Structure formats: structure tokens, C-alpha cells
mmCIF file of C-alpha atoms in Angstrom:
data_model
loop_
_atom_site.group_PDB
_atom_site.id
_atom_site.type_symbol
_atom_site.label_atom_id
_atom_site.label_comp_id
_atom_site.label_asym_id
_atom_site.label_seq_id
_atom_site.Cartn_x
_atom_site.Cartn_y
_atom_site.Cartn_z
ATOM 1 C CA MET A 1 -0.258 0.083 -0.005
ATOM 2 C CA ALA A 2 1.328 3.264 -1.059
ATOM 3 C CA GLY A 3 2.413 5.678 1.964
ATOM 4 C CA TRP A 4 -0.718 8.057 0.769
ATOM 5 C CA GLN A 5 -2.942 6.103 0.748
ATOM 6 C CA ALA A 6 -2.339 5.013 4.101
ATOM 7 C CA LYS A 7 -2.816 8.402 5.462
ATOM 8 C CA LEU A 8 -5.776 8.836 3.996
ATOM 9 C CA ASP A 9 -7.101 5.535 5.260
ATOM 10 C CA GLN A 10 -5.631 7.138 8.747
ATOM 11 C CA LYS A 11 -7.586 9.741 8.426
ATOM 12 C CA GLU A 12 -10.736 8.088 6.731
ATOM 13 C CA THR A 13 -10.770 6.128 10.372
ATOM 14 C CA LEU A 14 -10.201 9.550 12.925
ATOM 15 C CA MET A 15 -13.770 10.789 10.865
ATOM 16 C CA SER A 16 -15.895 8.057 12.340
ATOM 17 C CA ILE A 17 -17.355 8.746 16.051
ATOM 18 C CA THR A 18 -15.746 7.231 18.874
ATOM 19 C CA ARG A 19 -18.293 7.387 21.896
ATOM 20 C CA ILE A 20 -16.490 6.321 25.873
ATOM 21 C CA ASP A 21 -18.849 4.978 28.256
ATOM 22 C CA PRO A 22 -21.755 5.169 26.410
ATOM 23 C CA GLU A 23 -25.246 5.393 28.525
ATOM 24 C CA HIS A 24 -28.639 5.978 27.313
ATOM 25 C CA ARG A 25 -28.769 8.991 27.889
ATOM 26 C CA MET A 26 -24.942 10.369 26.988
ATOM 27 C CA SER A 27 -21.618 9.434 26.532
ATOM 28 C CA GLU A 28 -18.956 10.488 28.849
ATOM 29 C CA ALA A 29 -16.814 11.572 25.911
ATOM 30 C CA ILE A 30 -16.602 11.694 22.559
ATOM 31 C CA ILE A 31 -14.284 11.494 19.760
ATOM 32 C CA HIS A 32 -14.547 12.708 16.256
ATOM 33 C CA ASN A 33 -12.368 14.058 13.337
ATOM 34 C CA GLU A 34 -9.815 14.932 16.072
ATOM 35 C CA THR A 35 -10.969 16.528 17.913
ATOM 36 C CA VAL A 36 -12.563 15.390 22.096
ATOM 37 C CA TYR A 37 -15.728 16.924 23.878
ATOM 38 C CA TYR A 38 -16.110 16.100 27.275
ATOM 39 C CA THR A 39 -18.411 17.366 30.102
ATOM 40 C CA SER A 40 -17.114 17.625 34.017
ATOM 41 C CA VAL A 41 -18.466 17.458 36.984
ATOM 42 C CA PRO A 42 -16.801 17.582 40.352
ATOM 43 C CA GLU A 43 -17.918 13.581 42.365
ATOM 44 C CA ASN A 44 -16.657 15.288 45.903
ATOM 45 C CA LEU A 45 -20.084 16.751 46.425
ATOM 46 C CA ASP A 46 -19.344 17.953 49.979
ATOM 47 C CA ASP A 47 -16.235 20.461 49.603
ATOM 48 C CA ASP A 48 -15.511 23.832 48.526
ATOM 49 C CA ALA A 49 -15.204 25.215 45.162
ATOM 50 C CA GLU A 50 -11.170 24.899 44.886
ATOM 51 C CA ALA A 51 -11.466 21.064 46.424
ATOM 52 C CA GLN A 52 -14.704 20.683 43.484
ATOM 53 C CA THR A 53 -12.928 22.038 40.947
ATOM 54 C CA ALA A 54 -9.665 20.422 41.014
ATOM 55 C CA ASN A 55 -11.882 17.426 41.230
ATOM 56 C CA ALA A 56 -13.453 17.785 38.304
ATOM 57 C CA LEU A 57 -10.002 18.679 36.715
ATOM 58 C CA ALA A 58 -8.360 15.613 37.546
ATOM 59 C CA VAL A 59 -11.583 13.895 36.043
ATOM 60 C CA ILE A 60 -10.480 16.043 33.497
ATOM 61 C CA ASP A 61 -7.418 14.510 33.308
ATOM 62 C CA ASN A 62 -8.718 11.107 33.654
ATOM 63 C CA ILE A 63 -10.596 10.881 30.683
ATOM 64 C CA LEU A 64 -8.173 12.869 29.055
ATOM 65 C CA THR A 65 -5.534 9.617 29.554
ATOM 66 C CA ARG A 66 -7.819 7.603 28.858
ATOM 67 C CA VAL A 67 -7.916 8.684 25.044
ATOM 68 C CA GLY A 68 -4.702 9.288 24.081
ATOM 69 C CA SER A 69 -4.842 12.868 24.807
ATOM 70 C CA ASP A 70 -3.892 15.405 27.685
ATOM 71 C CA LYS A 71 -4.423 18.262 28.690
ATOM 72 C CA SER A 72 -1.871 20.354 27.019
ATOM 73 C CA ARG A 73 -3.784 19.855 24.649
ATOM 74 C CA ILE A 74 -7.029 21.090 25.718
ATOM 75 C CA LEU A 75 -8.715 23.989 23.422
ATOM 76 C CA ASP A 76 -11.707 25.139 24.651
ATOM 77 C CA ALA A 77 -13.132 25.206 28.024
ATOM 78 C CA THR A 78 -16.094 26.516 29.413
ATOM 79 C CA ILE A 79 -16.507 27.157 33.181
ATOM 80 C CA PHE A 80 -19.999 27.168 34.353
ATOM 81 C CA LEU A 81 -19.709 28.528 38.463
ATOM 82 C CA VAL A 82 -22.845 28.071 40.743
ATOM 83 C CA ASN A 83 -21.499 31.763 42.620
ATOM 84 C CA LEU A 84 -19.633 34.624 41.874
ATOM 85 C CA GLU A 85 -17.708 34.384 45.196
ATOM 86 C CA ASP A 86 -15.915 31.634 44.139
ATOM 87 C CA PHE A 87 -14.467 32.893 40.832
ATOM 88 C CA PRO A 88 -10.606 33.296 43.082
ATOM 89 C CA ALA A 89 -10.979 29.629 44.559
ATOM 90 C CA MET A 90 -12.323 28.225 40.911
ATOM 91 C CA ASN A 91 -9.068 30.257 40.119
ATOM 92 C CA ARG A 92 -6.231 28.987 41.865
ATOM 93 C CA ALA A 93 -7.287 24.889 41.229
ATOM 94 C CA TRP A 94 -7.625 25.813 37.527
ATOM 95 C CA ASP A 95 -4.000 28.094 38.204
ATOM 96 C CA ALA A 96 -2.451 25.070 39.737
ATOM 97 C CA TRP A 97 -3.596 22.279 37.123
ATOM 98 C CA VAL A 98 -2.915 24.204 33.892
ATOM 99 C CA SER A 99 -0.211 23.249 31.017
ATOM 100 C CA PRO A 100 1.870 26.034 31.304
ATOM 101 C CA GLY A 101 1.877 27.634 27.987
ATOM 102 C CA ASN A 102 -0.754 25.345 26.956
ATOM 103 C CA ALA A 103 -3.481 27.201 28.395
ATOM 104 C CA PRO A 104 -6.532 26.119 26.436
ATOM 105 C CA VAL A 105 -9.029 29.571 25.710
ATOM 106 C CA ARG A 106 -11.516 29.644 28.750
ATOM 107 C CA CYS A 107 -14.575 31.573 29.276
ATOM 108 C CA THR A 108 -16.603 31.379 32.502
ATOM 109 C CA VAL A 109 -20.147 32.154 33.984
ATOM 110 C CA GLN A 110 -22.629 31.837 35.869
ATOM 111 C CA ALA A 111 -25.048 29.682 35.826
ATOM 112 C CA ASN A 112 -27.224 27.260 38.431
ATOM 113 C CA LEU A 113 -26.814 23.344 37.475
ATOM 114 C CA MET A 114 -29.134 20.411 37.488
ATOM 115 C CA ASN A 115 -27.405 19.115 41.171
ATOM 116 C CA PRO A 116 -27.788 21.400 43.884
ATOM 117 C CA LYS A 117 -24.315 20.492 45.635
ATOM 118 C CA TYR A 118 -22.457 21.019 42.391
ATOM 119 C CA LYS A 119 -20.708 24.221 42.749
ATOM 120 C CA VAL A 120 -19.362 24.179 39.008
ATOM 121 C CA GLU A 121 -18.947 22.074 36.076
ATOM 122 C CA ILE A 122 -16.292 22.459 33.074
ATOM 123 C CA LYS A 123 -17.491 22.027 29.267
ATOM 124 C CA ILE A 124 -13.886 21.282 27.346
ATOM 125 C CA ILE A 125 -13.735 20.423 23.733
ATOM 126 C CA ALA A 126 -9.574 18.747 23.377
ATOM 127 C CA ALA A 127 -7.538 17.659 20.365
ATOM 128 C CA MET A 128 -6.547 14.376 19.846
ATOM 129 C CA MET B 1 -8.098 11.160 -11.922
ATOM 130 C CA ALA B 2 -6.161 8.423 -9.439
ATOM 131 C CA GLY B 3 -8.772 7.659 -6.416
ATOM 132 C CA TRP B 4 -6.724 9.601 -3.331
ATOM 133 C CA GLN B 5 -7.028 13.345 -5.722
ATOM 134 C CA ALA B 6 -10.521 12.331 -5.884
ATOM 135 C CA LYS B 7 -10.499 11.724 -2.328
ATOM 136 C CA LEU B 8 -8.096 14.918 -1.609
ATOM 137 C CA ASP B 9 -10.368 17.072 -3.673
ATOM 138 C CA GLN B 10 -13.293 15.550 -1.568
ATOM 139 C CA LYS B 11 -11.819 16.448 1.630
ATOM 140 C CA GLU B 12 -11.355 20.002 0.192
ATOM 141 C CA THR B 13 -14.323 20.588 -0.882
ATOM 142 C CA LEU B 14 -15.370 19.936 2.780
ATOM 143 C CA MET B 15 -13.507 21.986 4.777
ATOM 144 C CA SER B 16 -15.803 25.028 2.862
ATOM 145 C CA ILE B 17 -18.401 26.747 4.651
ATOM 146 C CA THR B 18 -22.403 25.101 4.202
ATOM 147 C CA ARG B 19 -24.617 27.660 5.452
ATOM 148 C CA ILE B 20 -28.390 27.045 6.099
ATOM 149 C CA ASP B 21 -31.441 29.201 5.844
ATOM 150 C CA PRO B 22 -28.586 32.189 6.494
ATOM 151 C CA GLU B 23 -30.629 35.602 7.306
ATOM 152 C CA HIS B 24 -29.280 38.861 7.952
ATOM 153 C CA ARG B 25 -28.695 38.006 11.972
ATOM 154 C CA MET B 26 -27.778 34.232 12.299
ATOM 155 C CA SER B 27 -28.116 31.028 9.898
ATOM 156 C CA GLU B 28 -29.850 28.460 11.049
ATOM 157 C CA ALA B 29 -27.469 25.885 10.685
ATOM 158 C CA ILE B 30 -23.800 25.749 9.214
ATOM 159 C CA ILE B 31 -21.615 22.924 8.446
ATOM 160 C CA HIS B 32 -17.326 22.914 7.756
ATOM 161 C CA ASN B 33 -14.574 20.380 8.208
ATOM 162 C CA GLU B 34 -18.038 17.401 9.017
ATOM 163 C CA THR B 35 -18.969 19.562 11.314
ATOM 164 C CA VAL B 36 -22.989 20.922 11.645
ATOM 165 C CA TYR B 37 -23.366 23.569 14.727
ATOM 166 C CA TYR B 38 -26.951 23.907 15.122
ATOM 167 C CA THR B 39 -28.735 25.702 17.974
ATOM 168 C CA SER B 40 -32.931 24.072 18.351
ATOM 169 C CA VAL B 41 -35.142 26.725 20.398
ATOM 170 C CA PRO B 42 -39.226 25.276 20.631
ATOM 171 C CA GLU B 43 -41.642 26.569 18.890
ATOM 172 C CA ASN B 44 -44.832 25.088 20.979
ATOM 173 C CA LEU B 45 -44.393 28.246 23.254
ATOM 174 C CA ASP B 46 -47.218 27.510 25.146
ATOM 175 C CA ASP B 47 -46.801 24.335 25.541
ATOM 176 C CA ASP B 48 -43.750 22.744 29.142
ATOM 177 C CA ALA B 49 -40.906 21.735 29.288
ATOM 178 C CA GLU B 50 -41.697 18.170 28.313
ATOM 179 C CA ALA B 51 -43.156 19.077 25.282
ATOM 180 C CA GLN B 52 -40.845 22.244 24.609
ATOM 181 C CA THR B 53 -37.716 19.913 24.802
ATOM 182 C CA ALA B 54 -39.562 17.320 22.407
ATOM 183 C CA ASN B 55 -39.906 19.496 19.777
ATOM 184 C CA ALA B 56 -37.608 21.120 19.422
ATOM 185 C CA LEU B 57 -35.003 17.877 19.551
ATOM 186 C CA ALA B 58 -38.336 17.156 16.791
ATOM 187 C CA VAL B 59 -36.354 19.914 14.977
ATOM 188 C CA ILE B 60 -32.390 18.724 15.792
ATOM 189 C CA ASP B 61 -34.129 15.805 13.965
ATOM 190 C CA ASN B 62 -35.408 17.624 11.127
ATOM 191 C CA ILE B 63 -32.043 20.506 9.837
ATOM 192 C CA LEU B 64 -29.969 17.591 11.043
ATOM 193 C CA THR B 65 -32.237 15.233 8.143
ATOM 194 C CA ARG B 66 -31.597 18.354 5.575
ATOM 195 C CA VAL B 67 -28.338 18.564 6.433
ATOM 196 C CA GLY B 68 -27.619 14.243 5.917
ATOM 197 C CA SER B 69 -26.057 13.347 9.160
ATOM 198 C CA ASP B 70 -29.223 12.460 11.949
ATOM 199 C CA LYS B 71 -29.458 12.053 15.680
ATOM 200 C CA SER B 72 -27.244 9.515 16.208
ATOM 201 C CA ARG B 73 -24.603 11.316 14.967
ATOM 202 C CA ILE B 74 -24.782 14.258 17.653
ATOM 203 C CA LEU B 75 -21.883 14.594 19.579
ATOM 204 C CA ASP B 76 -22.013 17.521 22.014
ATOM 205 C CA ALA B 77 -25.376 18.814 23.495
ATOM 206 C CA THR B 78 -25.284 21.579 25.433
ATOM 207 C CA ILE B 79 -29.413 22.194 27.193
ATOM 208 C CA PHE B 80 -30.490 25.540 28.312
ATOM 209 C CA LEU B 81 -33.479 24.961 31.317
ATOM 210 C CA VAL B 82 -34.763 27.544 32.625
ATOM 211 C CA ASN B 83 -36.417 26.240 35.422
ATOM 212 C CA LEU B 84 -34.127 23.753 37.606
ATOM 213 C CA GLU B 85 -37.583 21.497 38.267
ATOM 214 C CA ASP B 86 -38.052 20.917 35.031
ATOM 215 C CA PHE B 87 -34.785 18.642 34.502
ATOM 216 C CA PRO B 88 -36.595 15.406 34.981
ATOM 217 C CA ALA B 89 -38.897 16.589 32.437
ATOM 218 C CA MET B 90 -36.451 17.657 30.321
ATOM 219 C CA ASN B 91 -35.036 14.366 30.477
ATOM 220 C CA ARG B 92 -37.902 12.591 30.102
ATOM 221 C CA ALA B 93 -38.452 14.000 26.670
ATOM 222 C CA TRP B 94 -34.652 12.853 26.048
ATOM 223 C CA ASP B 95 -34.315 9.655 27.003
ATOM 224 C CA ALA B 96 -37.920 8.816 24.506
ATOM 225 C CA TRP B 97 -35.563 10.784 21.902
ATOM 226 C CA VAL B 98 -32.173 10.041 21.762
ATOM 227 C CA SER B 99 -30.703 7.278 20.333
ATOM 228 C CA PRO B 100 -29.716 4.382 22.039
ATOM 229 C CA GLY B 101 -25.862 3.391 21.904
ATOM 230 C CA ASN B 102 -25.196 6.585 20.060
ATOM 231 C CA ALA B 103 -26.172 9.155 22.884
ATOM 232 C CA PRO B 104 -23.907 13.174 23.140
ATOM 233 C CA VAL B 105 -21.664 14.165 25.816
ATOM 234 C CA ARG B 106 -24.502 16.654 27.038
ATOM 235 C CA CYS B 107 -24.435 19.206 29.224
ATOM 236 C CA THR B 108 -27.248 21.371 31.280
ATOM 237 C CA VAL B 109 -27.142 24.551 33.701
ATOM 238 C CA GLN B 110 -29.664 26.529 33.921
ATOM 239 C CA ALA B 111 -30.051 29.873 32.444
ATOM 240 C CA ASN B 112 -32.710 32.353 31.651
ATOM 241 C CA LEU B 113 -33.575 32.338 27.214
ATOM 242 C CA MET B 114 -33.788 35.688 25.811
ATOM 243 C CA ASN B 115 -38.829 34.801 24.727
ATOM 244 C CA PRO B 116 -39.299 34.527 28.279
ATOM 245 C CA LYS B 117 -42.069 31.785 27.131
ATOM 246 C CA TYR B 118 -38.738 29.134 26.135
ATOM 247 C CA LYS B 119 -38.517 26.918 28.592
ATOM 248 C CA VAL B 120 -35.482 25.211 27.202
ATOM 249 C CA GLU B 121 -32.381 26.048 24.126
ATOM 250 C CA ILE B 122 -30.606 23.092 22.887
ATOM 251 C CA LYS B 123 -27.679 23.954 20.922
ATOM 252 C CA ILE B 124 -25.753 21.394 19.317
ATOM 253 C CA ILE B 125 -22.246 20.262 17.311
ATOM 254 C CA ALA B 126 -22.603 16.887 15.039
ATOM 255 C CA ALA B 127 -20.717 14.971 12.883
ATOM 256 C CA MET B 128 -22.108 15.032 8.811
ATOM 257 C CA MET C 1 7.486 15.835 -4.062
ATOM 258 C CA ALA C 2 4.575 15.359 -5.539
ATOM 259 C CA GLY C 3 0.895 16.790 -4.831
ATOM 260 C CA TRP C 4 -0.730 14.825 -2.837
ATOM 261 C CA GLN C 5 2.271 14.611 -0.461
ATOM 262 C CA ALA C 6 2.321 18.602 -0.386
ATOM 263 C CA LYS C 7 -0.777 18.956 0.437
ATOM 264 C CA LEU C 8 -0.739 15.774 3.203
ATOM 265 C CA ASP C 9 2.157 17.515 4.680
ATOM 266 C CA GLN C 10 -0.518 20.836 5.102
ATOM 267 C CA LYS C 11 -2.684 18.488 6.219
ATOM 268 C CA GLU C 12 -0.772 17.434 9.191
ATOM 269 C CA THR C 13 0.316 21.160 9.732
ATOM 270 C CA LEU C 14 -3.452 22.179 9.674
ATOM 271 C CA MET C 15 -3.822 19.960 12.611
ATOM 272 C CA SER C 16 -1.476 21.007 15.229
ATOM 273 C CA ILE C 17 -1.919 23.354 18.040
ATOM 274 C CA THR C 18 -1.413 27.209 17.119
ATOM 275 C CA ARG C 19 -1.897 29.081 20.428
ATOM 276 C CA ILE C 20 -1.972 32.807 20.081
ATOM 277 C CA ASP C 21 -1.325 35.370 22.709
ATOM 278 C CA PRO C 22 -0.540 32.334 25.298
ATOM 279 C CA GLU C 23 -0.779 32.867 29.094
ATOM 280 C CA HIS C 24 -0.736 31.041 32.032
ATOM 281 C CA ARG C 25 -3.887 30.886 32.521
ATOM 282 C CA MET C 26 -5.778 31.568 29.580
ATOM 283 C CA SER C 27 -4.682 31.832 25.601
ATOM 284 C CA GLU C 28 -6.651 34.730 23.898
ATOM 285 C CA ALA C 29 -7.243 32.260 20.929
ATOM 286 C CA ILE C 30 -6.252 28.967 19.994
ATOM 287 C CA ILE C 31 -6.176 27.302 16.415
ATOM 288 C CA HIS C 32 -7.027 23.514 15.958
ATOM 289 C CA ASN C 33 -8.352 21.390 12.484
ATOM 290 C CA GLU C 34 -8.938 24.896 10.693
ATOM 291 C CA THR C 35 -10.909 25.923 13.612
ATOM 292 C CA VAL C 36 -10.420 28.888 15.483
ATOM 293 C CA TYR C 37 -11.452 29.174 19.295
ATOM 294 C CA TYR C 38 -12.065 32.774 21.256
ATOM 295 C CA THR C 39 -13.969 33.875 23.070
ATOM 296 C CA SER C 40 -14.492 38.020 23.529
ATOM 297 C CA VAL C 41 -14.754 40.602 26.177
ATOM 298 C CA PRO C 42 -15.718 43.808 26.113
ATOM 299 C CA GLU C 43 -12.526 46.721 27.203
ATOM 300 C CA ASN C 44 -15.031 49.570 27.813
ATOM 301 C CA LEU C 45 -16.223 48.503 30.914
ATOM 302 C CA ASP C 46 -18.491 51.659 31.569
ATOM 303 C CA ASP C 47 -20.388 51.927 28.205
ATOM 304 C CA ASP C 48 -24.044 50.611 27.520
ATOM 305 C CA ALA C 49 -24.652 46.854 26.598
ATOM 306 C CA GLU C 50 -24.484 47.862 22.513
ATOM 307 C CA ALA C 51 -20.824 49.558 23.149
ATOM 308 C CA GLN C 52 -19.846 46.888 25.084
ATOM 309 C CA THR C 53 -21.296 44.704 22.533
ATOM 310 C CA ALA C 54 -20.051 46.571 20.226
ATOM 311 C CA ASN C 55 -16.110 46.441 21.288
ATOM 312 C CA ALA C 56 -16.362 42.728 22.185
ATOM 313 C CA LEU C 57 -17.305 42.337 18.659
ATOM 314 C CA ALA C 58 -14.310 44.736 16.608
ATOM 315 C CA VAL C 59 -11.665 42.741 19.259
ATOM 316 C CA ILE C 60 -13.668 39.632 17.320
ATOM 317 C CA ASP C 61 -12.466 41.369 14.412
ATOM 318 C CA ASN C 62 -9.351 42.163 15.904
ATOM 319 C CA ILE C 63 -7.876 39.021 16.514
ATOM 320 C CA LEU C 64 -9.616 36.925 12.938
ATOM 321 C CA THR C 65 -7.117 39.087 11.274
ATOM 322 C CA ARG C 66 -4.264 38.326 13.061
ATOM 323 C CA VAL C 67 -5.510 34.731 12.427
ATOM 324 C CA GLY C 68 -6.197 34.432 8.772
ATOM 325 C CA SER C 69 -9.844 34.438 9.039
ATOM 326 C CA ASP C 70 -12.559 37.019 9.550
ATOM 327 C CA LYS C 71 -16.386 37.981 10.830
ATOM 328 C CA SER C 72 -17.730 35.788 7.745
ATOM 329 C CA ARG C 73 -16.290 33.065 8.585
ATOM 330 C CA ILE C 74 -18.198 32.585 12.103
ATOM 331 C CA LEU C 75 -19.336 29.128 12.658
ATOM 332 C CA ASP C 76 -21.290 29.305 16.046
ATOM 333 C CA ALA C 77 -21.417 32.296 18.728
ATOM 334 C CA THR C 78 -22.516 32.454 22.487
ATOM 335 C CA ILE C 79 -23.578 35.008 23.533
ATOM 336 C CA PHE C 80 -23.697 35.306 27.067
ATOM 337 C CA LEU C 81 -26.054 38.673 27.955
ATOM 338 C CA VAL C 82 -26.701 39.768 31.975
ATOM 339 C CA ASN C 83 -28.929 41.708 31.738
ATOM 340 C CA LEU C 84 -31.945 40.315 29.220
ATOM 341 C CA GLU C 85 -33.032 43.402 28.733
ATOM 342 C CA ASP C 86 -30.379 45.059 27.008
ATOM 343 C CA PHE C 87 -31.180 42.038 23.808
ATOM 344 C CA PRO C 88 -32.385 44.504 21.584
ATOM 345 C CA ALA C 89 -29.107 46.767 22.704
ATOM 346 C CA MET C 90 -26.853 44.268 22.017
ATOM 347 C CA ASN C 91 -28.846 42.901 19.083
ATOM 348 C CA ARG C 92 -28.673 46.666 17.711
ATOM 349 C CA ALA C 93 -24.698 46.182 17.482
ATOM 350 C CA TRP C 94 -24.620 42.697 16.165
ATOM 351 C CA ASP C 95 -26.614 43.168 13.082
ATOM 352 C CA ALA C 96 -24.422 46.685 12.411
ATOM 353 C CA TRP C 97 -21.945 44.470 12.085
ATOM 354 C CA VAL C 98 -22.067 40.776 11.006
ATOM 355 C CA SER C 99 -20.883 39.860 7.874
ATOM 356 C CA PRO C 100 -24.279 39.941 5.373
ATOM 357 C CA GLY C 101 -24.931 36.130 3.805
ATOM 358 C CA ASN C 102 -22.829 34.420 6.438
ATOM 359 C CA ALA C 103 -23.948 35.043 9.617
ATOM 360 C CA PRO C 104 -22.678 32.479 12.196
ATOM 361 C CA VAL C 105 -25.621 29.948 14.170
ATOM 362 C CA ARG C 106 -26.035 32.597 17.751
ATOM 363 C CA CYS C 107 -27.795 31.228 20.643
ATOM 364 C CA THR C 108 -27.968 33.314 23.179
ATOM 365 C CA VAL C 109 -28.156 32.736 26.760
ATOM 366 C CA GLN C 110 -28.463 35.411 30.141
ATOM 367 C CA ALA C 111 -25.583 34.557 32.299
ATOM 368 C CA ASN C 112 -23.653 36.082 34.928
ATOM 369 C CA LEU C 113 -20.268 37.169 34.502
ATOM 370 C CA MET C 114 -16.526 37.217 36.223
ATOM 371 C CA ASN C 115 -16.376 41.083 35.891
ATOM 372 C CA PRO C 116 -19.580 42.771 37.070
ATOM 373 C CA LYS C 117 -18.860 45.856 35.047
ATOM 374 C CA TYR C 118 -19.245 42.949 31.555
ATOM 375 C CA LYS C 119 -22.886 42.736 30.372
ATOM 376 C CA VAL C 120 -22.026 40.435 27.479
ATOM 377 C CA GLU C 121 -18.887 38.099 26.566
ATOM 378 C CA ILE C 122 -19.173 35.984 22.917
ATOM 379 C CA LYS C 123 -17.908 33.223 23.115
ATOM 380 C CA ILE C 124 -17.027 32.380 19.261
ATOM 381 C CA ILE C 125 -16.110 29.624 17.206
ATOM 382 C CA ALA C 126 -14.568 30.004 13.775
ATOM 383 C CA ALA C 127 -13.117 28.220 10.130
ATOM 384 C CA MET C 128 -9.123 29.691 9.331
#
């Protein structure tokens, strides 16, 4: 097989949709066209905003490792924060976690979330 | 024409931007790089959250059918819900509609919407 | 080098991640796979919603020009608006700015923002 043929075949494989842990209501993560879609919620629901953010970010690390990417390849992050006054706490966890020199575009807005114990929810788009 | 040339030409065509029903303020949907962008609002404004969600999802089906995709190829959904207490009603409509085994990544947050009668608004990114 | 090889090499280059003005916390804009990610906030914080929107949109123009794209190639816009009653003012600035015939998909929701002086924040995904 010619080299260009192998590359095109690889490209077509990348165009397929890969679902990580698909459940009825939603998939945990999805990969398409070298791009990973994922939304992270914290698992430590009784903790404060800094700890919940650190946890949600660690969950992002886990899922990106599973798919062969990592936090240095995150393109875009949307952070939904329940309490405006938690912005500094969220930022402390973020700044301690972010890959230096490789930070994504980031947008943070206030929003109430579906679990009353969530203080933060983080939606990302990453590159494979 | 060699096969690889045809494939590359097709790839370049896919990289162009296709707008569905472009109006001055916004386009209904846009396709670029094998990816479809779309935001759905309900048309049955006097109905409850379950019926509005079902309607907004049916509108998604219509637009995806028009562009040659379908709900099994949705990658990411962001659901803006006006009333937190409508979360179960929204989920009932969603669970009845979603393509089994092919659910997208999903993120739901509370947000007030621009039309006071909207109870839900659904933003999606889908694969062609 | 054969033409198809040059094209494949170009494609692989496009798959890399390009960060515009990366800082520790976030990058200003990111390009990956012919797609640009960017979130714009206004710089004229004491102005009204129409002027803040016009400013945030001009900032989008600047960044897209820097990366070799422009507003006619925006695919998707999410507008976070602090005050619902500013919807007409935001729309006046938007309608005066948008590229006729090339408007993106658009989703507007109410959200409080991290700087109490922001009246609007605009997140976009654009094509290169």
C-alpha cells in the first residue's frame, strides 16, 4: 500500500465517531475528527469550590489520558460557576492545574447547575 | 483522476462553509469540516417543558435530516433550561428521543432565555 | 515532492495546535484543525450594552484578522448577556456588524459574568 493511501485511510478512521462509556442518556466523552468533547462534573460534592474544581479537572485528566490526549491539548473550556464569589477559589485550582504555556481558551459564566451540590461544571473541547 | 486525488478534492470541499437558511442576524445551521453547528429553540411556546424539549429535539431531527446527518451522530449537546424543576421533564423528552447507544456528550445548565416563553434551548455540534 | 504529498503535509500542519498570546491561565485564541476558538469580552467597561457588544465584536475582528480569518467565517456564536432587557441593544450592535449572508449560528442566553462591569461576553468558533 502506498504511503499516501495509508495516510488517507488513517484520516478516514479519524473521521469516525468514538464514544467513551456510552450510556442511554449521554456518552462520557466523544471523539470525532481529531477532536474530543467532554463535560466534567465534580465527584466530591460536599467539598468547597476550590476542591470541587480540582476534582473536576482531575476527572478531565483521567478521561484525556484514556483517549490518548492530555491537558496540554485542551482547546477550549467553558466553566459554569454557581457562585460568583467562588471565582477566586476556582481560579486557584485552575492555575495550579493548567499546563504552563498550553492553556486553552477559557470562558467562565455564572449558572445554576442540575445537582444542587455542584459548585462548578467544566465543558471542554480538546485535540487528540 | 487517481483515487487519492479524488479523495483530497472531496476533503477540500468538506473544508468549505455551508450555511443552511442564512438570514441577516444568524444562519439556521452551518457545516464546516464534517461538523454541523446548530441551536434549537422550541416552536410550541405555550406547552410545558417536556413538550417544548420534545419539539426542540424534533426540530434538531429535521435540520440534521436536511444536511444528511441524524441524531445518532450528535457529538455534543448543551442544554439551557430556564427552570431547575423542569430537569426531570426535560430528561423524559430527551430519554425518549435519544439514539440508543449513540448519545452525545451532554451538559445542562440553568439559564434564562431571550424569549420569556422558552423553557429550554438546545445547542448541538454534530458530525456529518 | 508529489502534489498529494504536499497536500497531506499541509493537512498535518493544520492539525497542530496554534496558541495566540498564551498566558498562564488561558490563551487568547487557539487554532486547531482549521478551526479557531475564541472568547471576547468588552474593554469599554463603563459603556452600555450596545457599545460593549460593538467593542467585543471589534475585538473578535482583530483576533480573526491576526490569524488570517474574518467575521464572514464565524461558524458558531454563544452570547452571554447579563441583562435580558439589553437584548435589543445587543442585537443592534450585532446586526450592524454581522457579515451579510455569512452570519453564524447564534445562541444567546442570560448569564452573570465574572467582571461585574461586563454586560456581555461572546464565545465563537470560526473557520480558518
